[in-house]
Amino acid sequence: MNTYIATLTNDINKVQDLSHVCRGEWCRFLESEVDSLQYELQEFQNAEGDFERTKIEEMSARLRDAYKHLATDIHI
C-alpha cells in the first residue's frame, strides 16, 4: 500500500504544480485529471478509513489548491 500512496501523492503533486501554469484547453484537460485523482483519493479514503487520515488530508488540500488555480479567470 505504501507504493500506492507514494504514486498517488506524486501524481497529485504534479497536477498541483501544473495547475499553476496551465492555460486554455490544457487547463480543461488538467481539470479532468484532477477529477480522476480526487476520485482515486476518495476510494483510498474509503478503503483506509482513519488509518492514513493525515496523509489524505494533505493530498486533499493539494487537490483543492489545484482546483483553485484551474478556475476560470474572468476579466470584465
PDB file of N, CA and C in Angstrom:
ATOM      1  N   MET A   1       0.821  -1.192   0.000  1.00  0.00           N
ATOM      2  CA  MET A   1       0.000   0.000   0.000  1.00  0.00           C
ATOM      3  C   MET A   1       0.867   1.258   0.000  1.00  0.00           C
ATOM      4  N   ASN A   2       2.062   1.197   0.558  1.00  0.00           N
ATOM      5  CA  ASN A   2       2.933   2.368   0.590  1.00  0.00           C
ATOM      6  C   ASN A   2       3.319   2.827  -0.813  1.00  0.00           C
ATOM      7  N   THR A   3       3.494   1.887  -1.730  1.00  0.00           N
ATOM      8  CA  THR A   3       3.814   2.246  -3.107  1.00  0.00           C
ATOM      9  C   THR A   3       2.643   2.989  -3.737  1.00  0.00           C
ATOM     10  N   TYR A   4       1.437   2.544  -3.458  1.00  0.00           N
ATOM     11  CA  TYR A   4       0.248   3.217  -3.983  1.00  0.00           C
ATOM     12  C   TYR A   4       0.154   4.640  -3.439  1.00  0.00           C
ATOM     13  N   ILE A   5       0.400   4.817  -2.146  1.00  0.00           N
ATOM     14  CA  ILE A   5       0.367   6.146  -1.529  1.00  0.00           C
ATOM     15  C   ILE A   5       1.417   7.046  -2.170  1.00  0.00           C
ATOM     16  N   ALA A   6       2.604   6.531  -2.373  1.00  0.00           N
ATOM     17  CA  ALA A   6       3.682   7.314  -2.972  1.00  0.00           C
ATOM     18  C   ALA A   6       3.328   7.715  -4.403  1.00  0.00           C
ATOM     19  N   THR A   7       2.768   6.798  -5.169  1.00  0.00           N
ATOM     20  CA  THR A   7       2.383   7.094  -6.550  1.00  0.00           C
ATOM     21  C   THR A   7       1.266   8.122  -6.588  1.00  0.00           C
ATOM     22  N   LEU A   8       0.254   7.955  -5.762  1.00  0.00           N
ATOM     23  CA  LEU A   8      -0.860   8.885  -5.715  1.00  0.00           C
ATOM     24  C   LEU A   8      -0.390  10.275  -5.279  1.00  0.00           C
ATOM     25  N   THR A   9       0.454  10.331  -4.267  1.00  0.00           N
ATOM     26  CA  THR A   9       0.998  11.604  -3.795  1.00  0.00           C
ATOM     27  C   THR A   9       1.807  12.280  -4.896  1.00  0.00           C
ATOM     28  N   ASN A  10       2.624  11.516  -5.591  1.00  0.00           N
ATOM     29  CA  ASN A  10       3.431  12.060  -6.679  1.00  0.00           C
ATOM     30  C   ASN A  10       2.546  12.619  -7.801  1.00  0.00           C
ATOM     31  N   ASP A  11       1.506  11.885  -8.171  1.00  0.00           N
ATOM     32  CA  ASP A  11       0.593  12.343  -9.217  1.00  0.00           C
ATOM     33  C   ASP A  11      -0.129  13.626  -8.799  1.00  0.00           C
ATOM     34  N   ILE A  12      -0.558  13.686  -7.555  1.00  0.00           N
ATOM     35  CA  ILE A  12      -1.240  14.879  -7.053  1.00  0.00           C
ATOM     36  C   ILE A  12      -0.292  16.070  -7.037  1.00  0.00           C
ATOM     37  N   ASN A  13       0.939  15.850  -6.615  1.00  0.00           N
ATOM     38  CA  ASN A  13       1.923  16.942  -6.606  1.00  0.00           C
ATOM     39  C   ASN A  13       2.170  17.479  -8.013  1.00  0.00           C
ATOM     40  N   LYS A  14       2.272  16.578  -8.989  1.00  0.00           N
ATOM     41  CA  LYS A  14       2.495  17.001 -10.380  1.00  0.00           C
ATOM     42  C   LYS A  14       1.322  17.824 -10.901  1.00  0.00           C
ATOM     43  N   VAL A  15       0.101  17.358 -10.643  1.00  0.00           N
ATOM     44  CA  VAL A  15      -1.081  18.064 -11.099  1.00  0.00           C
ATOM     45  C   VAL A  15      -1.173  19.439 -10.430  1.00  0.00           C
ATOM     46  N   GLN A  16      -0.853  19.492  -9.153  1.00  0.00           N
ATOM     47  CA  GLN A  16      -0.886  20.771  -8.450  1.00  0.00           C
ATOM     48  C   GLN A  16       0.114  21.747  -9.074  1.00  0.00           C
ATOM     49  N   ASP A  17       1.312  21.286  -9.326  1.00  0.00           N
ATOM     50  CA  ASP A  17       2.328  22.154  -9.935  1.00  0.00           C
ATOM     51  C   ASP A  17       1.902  22.618 -11.321  1.00  0.00           C
ATOM     52  N   LEU A  18       1.379  21.710 -12.138  1.00  0.00           N
ATOM     53  CA  LEU A  18       0.963  22.055 -13.496  1.00  0.00           C
ATOM     54  C   LEU A  18      -0.235  23.006 -13.503  1.00  0.00           C
ATOM     55  N   SER A  19      -1.086  22.914 -12.496  1.00  0.00           N
ATOM     56  CA  SER A  19      -2.266  23.782 -12.458  1.00  0.00           C
ATOM     57  C   SER A  19      -1.885  25.249 -12.300  1.00  0.00           C
ATOM     58  N   HIS A  20      -0.715  25.513 -11.780  1.00  0.00           N
ATOM     59  CA  HIS A  20      -0.266  26.889 -11.578  1.00  0.00           C
ATOM     60  C   HIS A  20       0.145  27.552 -12.896  1.00  0.00           C
ATOM     61  N   VAL A  21       0.446  26.766 -13.921  1.00  0.00           N
ATOM     62  CA  VAL A  21       0.962  27.338 -15.171  1.00  0.00           C
ATOM     63  C   VAL A  21       0.114  27.008 -16.404  1.00  0.00           C
ATOM     64  N   CYS A  22      -0.984  26.282 -16.239  1.00  0.00           N
ATOM     65  CA  CYS A  22      -1.763  25.868 -17.410  1.00  0.00           C
ATOM     66  C   CYS A  22      -2.587  27.017 -17.968  1.00  0.00           C
ATOM     67  N   ARG A  23      -2.935  26.898 -19.247  1.00  0.00           N
ATOM     68  CA  ARG A  23      -3.753  27.890 -19.937  1.00  0.00           C
ATOM     69  C   ARG A  23      -4.691  27.176 -20.914  1.00  0.00           C
ATOM     70  N   GLY A  24      -5.888  27.737 -21.087  1.00  0.00           N
ATOM     71  CA  GLY A  24      -6.829  27.289 -22.107  1.00  0.00           C
ATOM     72  C   GLY A  24      -7.213  25.829 -22.056  1.00  0.00           C
ATOM     73  N   GLU A  25      -7.119  25.188 -23.219  1.00  0.00           N
ATOM     74  CA  GLU A  25      -7.517  23.791 -23.373  1.00  0.00           C
ATOM     75  C   GLU A  25      -6.729  22.868 -22.450  1.00  0.00           C
ATOM     76  N   TRP A  26      -5.484  23.208 -22.208  1.00  0.00           N
ATOM     77  CA  TRP A  26      -4.642  22.405 -21.324  1.00  0.00           C
ATOM     78  C   TRP A  26      -5.237  22.374 -19.913  1.00  0.00           C
ATOM     79  N   CYS A  27      -5.791  23.499 -19.445  1.00  0.00           N
ATOM     80  CA  CYS A  27      -6.423  23.544 -18.121  1.00  0.00           C
ATOM     81  C   CYS A  27      -7.642  22.631 -18.064  1.00  0.00           C
ATOM     82  N   ARG A  28      -8.419  22.603 -19.131  1.00  0.00           N
ATOM     83  CA  ARG A  28      -9.591  21.733 -19.148  1.00  0.00           C
ATOM     84  C   ARG A  28      -9.178  20.266 -19.081  1.00  0.00           C
ATOM     85  N   PHE A  29      -8.129  19.909 -19.793  1.00  0.00           N
ATOM     86  CA  PHE A  29      -7.612  18.547 -19.713  1.00  0.00           C
ATOM     87  C   PHE A  29      -7.113  18.247 -18.306  1.00  0.00           C
ATOM     88  N   LEU A  30      -6.386  19.192 -17.747  1.00  0.00           N
ATOM     89  CA  LEU A  30      -5.825  19.018 -16.405  1.00  0.00           C
ATOM     90  C   LEU A  30      -6.933  18.892 -15.353  1.00  0.00           C
ATOM     91  N   GLU A  31      -8.031  19.597 -15.566  1.00  0.00           N
ATOM     92  CA  GLU A  31      -9.146  19.507 -14.629  1.00  0.00           C
ATOM     93  C   GLU A  31      -9.718  18.095 -14.592  1.00  0.00           C
ATOM     94  N   SER A  32      -9.786  17.437 -15.745  1.00  0.00           N
ATOM     95  CA  SER A  32     -10.270  16.056 -15.756  1.00  0.00           C
ATOM     96  C   SER A  32      -9.297  15.128 -15.029  1.00  0.00           C
ATOM     97  N   GLU A  33      -7.996  15.435 -15.115  1.00  0.00           N
ATOM     98  CA  GLU A  33      -7.001  14.654 -14.368  1.00  0.00           C
ATOM     99  C   GLU A  33      -7.176  14.852 -12.860  1.00  0.00           C
ATOM    100  N   VAL A  34      -7.454  16.081 -12.449  1.00  0.00           N
ATOM    101  CA  VAL A  34      -7.680  16.368 -11.030  1.00  0.00           C
ATOM    102  C   VAL A  34      -8.939  15.648 -10.553  1.00  0.00           C
ATOM    103  N   ASP A  35      -9.985  15.651 -11.381  1.00  0.00           N
ATOM    104  CA  ASP A  35     -11.210  14.920 -11.045  1.00  0.00           C
ATOM    105  C   ASP A  35     -10.916  13.442 -10.815  1.00  0.00           C
ATOM    106  N   SER A  36     -10.127  12.870 -11.694  1.00  0.00           N
ATOM    107  CA  SER A  36      -9.770  11.453 -11.589  1.00  0.00           C
ATOM    108  C   SER A  36      -8.985  11.172 -10.304  1.00  0.00           C
ATOM    109  N   LEU A  37      -8.033  12.039 -10.001  1.00  0.00           N
ATOM    110  CA  LEU A  37      -7.244  11.856  -8.778  1.00  0.00           C
ATOM    111  C   LEU A  37      -8.108  12.047  -7.528  1.00  0.00           C
ATOM    112  N   GLN A  38      -9.064  12.964  -7.609  1.00  0.00           N
ATOM    113  CA  GLN A  38      -9.986  13.173  -6.480  1.00  0.00           C
ATOM    114  C   GLN A  38     -10.780  11.900  -6.225  1.00  0.00           C
ATOM    115  N   TYR A  39     -11.237  11.265  -7.308  1.00  0.00           N
ATOM    116  CA  TYR A  39     -11.974  10.010  -7.190  1.00  0.00           C
ATOM    117  C   TYR A  39     -11.076   8.915  -6.581  1.00  0.00           C
ATOM    118  N   GLU A  40      -9.849   8.818  -7.065  1.00  0.00           N
ATOM    119  CA  GLU A  40      -8.913   7.823  -6.517  1.00  0.00           C
ATOM    120  C   GLU A  40      -8.669   8.048  -5.033  1.00  0.00           C
ATOM    121  N   LEU A  41      -8.504   9.307  -4.655  1.00  0.00           N
ATOM    122  CA  LEU A  41      -8.270   9.629  -3.254  1.00  0.00           C
ATOM    123  C   LEU A  41      -9.478   9.260  -2.404  1.00  0.00           C
ATOM    124  N   GLN A  42     -10.673   9.501  -2.926  1.00  0.00           N
ATOM    125  CA  GLN A  42     -11.890   9.131  -2.198  1.00  0.00           C
ATOM    126  C   GLN A  42     -11.966   7.623  -2.007  1.00  0.00           C
ATOM    127  N   GLU A  43     -11.633   6.868  -3.058  1.00  0.00           N
ATOM    128  CA  GLU A  43     -11.622   5.411  -2.951  1.00  0.00           C
ATOM    129  C   GLU A  43     -10.581   4.945  -1.927  1.00  0.00           C
ATOM    130  N   PHE A  44      -9.429   5.566  -1.935  1.00  0.00           N
ATOM    131  CA  PHE A  44      -8.374   5.233  -0.973  1.00  0.00           C
ATOM    132  C   PHE A  44      -8.842   5.530   0.444  1.00  0.00           C
ATOM    133  N   GLN A  45      -9.516   6.672   0.619  1.00  0.00           N
ATOM    134  CA  GLN A  45     -10.013   7.031   1.945  1.00  0.00           C
ATOM    135  C   GLN A  45     -11.063   6.029   2.418  1.00  0.00           C
ATOM    136  N   ASN A  46     -11.925   5.590   1.513  1.00  0.00           N
ATOM    137  CA  ASN A  46     -12.930   4.589   1.878  1.00  0.00           C
ATOM    138  C   ASN A  46     -12.282   3.281   2.302  1.00  0.00           C
ATOM    139  N   ALA A  47     -11.193   2.914   1.648  1.00  0.00           N
ATOM    140  CA  ALA A  47     -10.509   1.658   1.964  1.00  0.00           C
ATOM    141  C   ALA A  47      -9.701   1.751   3.254  1.00  0.00           C
ATOM    142  N   GLU A  48      -9.066   2.889   3.473  1.00  0.00           N
ATOM    143  CA  GLU A  48      -8.165   3.038   4.610  1.00  0.00           C
ATOM    144  C   GLU A  48      -8.831   3.573   5.874  1.00  0.00           C
ATOM    145  N   GLY A  49      -9.938   4.278   5.727  1.00  0.00           N
ATOM    146  CA  GLY A  49     -10.592   4.861   6.888  1.00  0.00           C
ATOM    147  C   GLY A  49      -9.708   5.930   7.516  1.00  0.00           C
ATOM    148  N   ASP A  50      -9.544   5.870   8.824  1.00  0.00           N
ATOM    149  CA  ASP A  50      -8.757   6.876   9.545  1.00  0.00           C
ATOM    150  C   ASP A  50      -7.277   6.524   9.634  1.00  0.00           C
ATOM    151  N   PHE A  51      -6.883   5.380   9.099  1.00  0.00           N
ATOM    152  CA  PHE A  51      -5.508   4.922   9.232  1.00  0.00           C
ATOM    153  C   PHE A  51      -4.507   5.904   8.632  1.00  0.00           C
ATOM    154  N   GLU A  52      -4.812   6.458   7.477  1.00  0.00           N
ATOM    155  CA  GLU A  52      -3.927   7.398   6.775  1.00  0.00           C
ATOM    156  C   GLU A  52      -4.541   8.797   6.727  1.00  0.00           C
ATOM    157  N   ARG A  53      -5.261   9.172   7.761  1.00  0.00           N
ATOM    158  CA  ARG A  53      -6.027  10.418   7.768  1.00  0.00           C
ATOM    159  C   ARG A  53      -5.179  11.658   7.476  1.00  0.00           C
ATOM    160  N   THR A  54      -4.040  11.795   8.097  1.00  0.00           N
ATOM    161  CA  THR A  54      -3.186  12.962   7.904  1.00  0.00           C
ATOM    162  C   THR A  54      -2.726  13.066   6.460  1.00  0.00           C
ATOM    163  N   LYS A  55      -2.304  11.966   5.898  1.00  0.00           N
ATOM    164  CA  LYS A  55      -1.830  11.944   4.514  1.00  0.00           C
ATOM    165  C   LYS A  55      -2.973  12.278   3.556  1.00  0.00           C
ATOM    166  N   ILE A  56      -4.153  11.748   3.821  1.00  0.00           N
ATOM    167  CA  ILE A  56      -5.316  12.008   2.980  1.00  0.00           C
ATOM    168  C   ILE A  56      -5.698  13.485   3.035  1.00  0.00           C
ATOM    169  N   GLU A  57      -5.664  14.075   4.218  1.00  0.00           N
ATOM    170  CA  GLU A  57      -5.987  15.500   4.349  1.00  0.00           C
ATOM    171  C   GLU A  57      -4.980  16.363   3.590  1.00  0.00           C
ATOM    172  N   GLU A  58      -3.714  15.989   3.644  1.00  0.00           N
ATOM    173  CA  GLU A  58      -2.677  16.729   2.912  1.00  0.00           C
ATOM    174  C   GLU A  58      -2.913  16.641   1.408  1.00  0.00           C
ATOM    175  N   MET A  59      -3.210  15.449   0.917  1.00  0.00           N
ATOM    176  CA  MET A  59      -3.454  15.278  -0.510  1.00  0.00           C
ATOM    177  C   MET A  59      -4.730  16.005  -0.942  1.00  0.00           C
ATOM    178  N   SER A  60      -5.756  16.005  -0.106  1.00  0.00           N
ATOM    179  CA  SER A  60      -6.996  16.725  -0.406  1.00  0.00           C
ATOM    180  C   SER A  60      -6.745  18.220  -0.519  1.00  0.00           C
ATOM    181  N   ALA A  61      -5.919  18.754   0.368  1.00  0.00           N
ATOM    182  CA  ALA A  61      -5.587  20.179   0.322  1.00  0.00           C
ATOM    183  C   ALA A  61      -4.864  20.522  -0.980  1.00  0.00           C
ATOM    184  N   ARG A  62      -3.978  19.644  -1.425  1.00  0.00           N
ATOM    185  CA  ARG A  62      -3.261  19.876  -2.682  1.00  0.00           C
ATOM    186  C   ARG A  62      -4.222  19.852  -3.875  1.00  0.00           C
ATOM    187  N   LEU A  63      -5.193  18.955  -3.849  1.00  0.00           N
ATOM    188  CA  LEU A  63      -6.179  18.907  -4.931  1.00  0.00           C
ATOM    189  C   LEU A  63      -7.065  20.152  -4.926  1.00  0.00           C
ATOM    190  N   ARG A  64      -7.457  20.626  -3.739  1.00  0.00           N
ATOM    191  CA  ARG A  64      -8.243  21.859  -3.658  1.00  0.00           C
ATOM    192  C   ARG A  64      -7.451  23.036  -4.231  1.00  0.00           C
ATOM    193  N   ASP A  65      -6.150  23.067  -3.941  1.00  0.00           N
ATOM    194  CA  ASP A  65      -5.294  24.122  -4.484  1.00  0.00           C
ATOM    195  C   ASP A  65      -5.245  24.042  -6.011  1.00  0.00           C
ATOM    196  N   ALA A  66      -5.151  22.831  -6.530  1.00  0.00           N
ATOM    197  CA  ALA A  66      -5.132  22.648  -7.985  1.00  0.00           C
ATOM    198  C   ALA A  66      -6.438  23.142  -8.597  1.00  0.00           C
ATOM    199  N   TYR A  67      -7.572  22.779  -7.992  1.00  0.00           N
ATOM    200  CA  TYR A  67      -8.859  23.254  -8.493  1.00  0.00           C
ATOM    201  C   TYR A  67      -8.932  24.778  -8.461  1.00  0.00           C
ATOM    202  N   LYS A  68      -8.400  25.375  -7.410  1.00  0.00           N
ATOM    203  CA  LYS A  68      -8.428  26.832  -7.272  1.00  0.00           C
ATOM    204  C   LYS A  68      -7.702  27.489  -8.445  1.00  0.00           C
ATOM    205  N   HIS A  69      -6.573  26.931  -8.843  1.00  0.00           N
ATOM    206  CA  HIS A  69      -5.802  27.510  -9.938  1.00  0.00           C
ATOM    207  C   HIS A  69      -6.391  27.198 -11.306  1.00  0.00           C
ATOM    208  N   LEU A  70      -7.240  26.188 -11.378  1.00  0.00           N
ATOM    209  CA  LEU A  70      -7.880  25.838 -12.643  1.00  0.00           C
ATOM    210  C   LEU A  70      -9.152  26.627 -12.892  1.00  0.00           C
ATOM    211  N   ALA A  71      -9.606  27.369 -11.891  1.00  0.00           N
ATOM    212  CA  ALA A  71     -10.843  28.141 -12.032  1.00  0.00           C
ATOM    213  C   ALA A  71     -10.686  29.187 -13.131  1.00  0.00           C
ATOM    214  N   THR A  72     -11.777  29.466 -13.800  1.00  0.00           N
ATOM    215  CA  THR A  72     -11.778  30.443 -14.875  1.00  0.00           C
ATOM    216  C   THR A  72     -11.473  31.825 -14.333  1.00  0.00           C
ATOM    217  N   ASP A  73     -10.598  32.521 -14.992  1.00  0.00           N
ATOM    218  CA  ASP A  73     -10.219  33.876 -14.614  1.00  0.00           C
ATOM    219  C   ASP A  73     -10.921  34.840 -15.568  1.00  0.00           C
ATOM    220  N   ILE A  74     -12.022  35.446 -15.114  1.00  0.00           N
ATOM    221  CA  ILE A  74     -12.824  36.304 -15.963  1.00  0.00           C
ATOM    222  C   ILE A  74     -12.471  37.761 -15.704  1.00  0.00           C
ATOM    223  N   HIS A  75     -12.158  38.478 -16.773  1.00  0.00           N
ATOM    224  CA  HIS A  75     -11.851  39.914 -16.683  1.00  0.00           C
ATOM    225  C   HIS A  75     -12.937  40.696 -17.410  1.00  0.00           C
ATOM    226  N   ILE A  76     -13.486  41.679 -16.741  1.00  0.00           N
ATOM    227  CA  ILE A  76     -14.548  42.483 -17.353  1.00  0.00           C
ATOM    228  C   ILE A  76     -14.034  43.881 -17.589  1.00  0.00           C
TER     229      ILE A  76
END
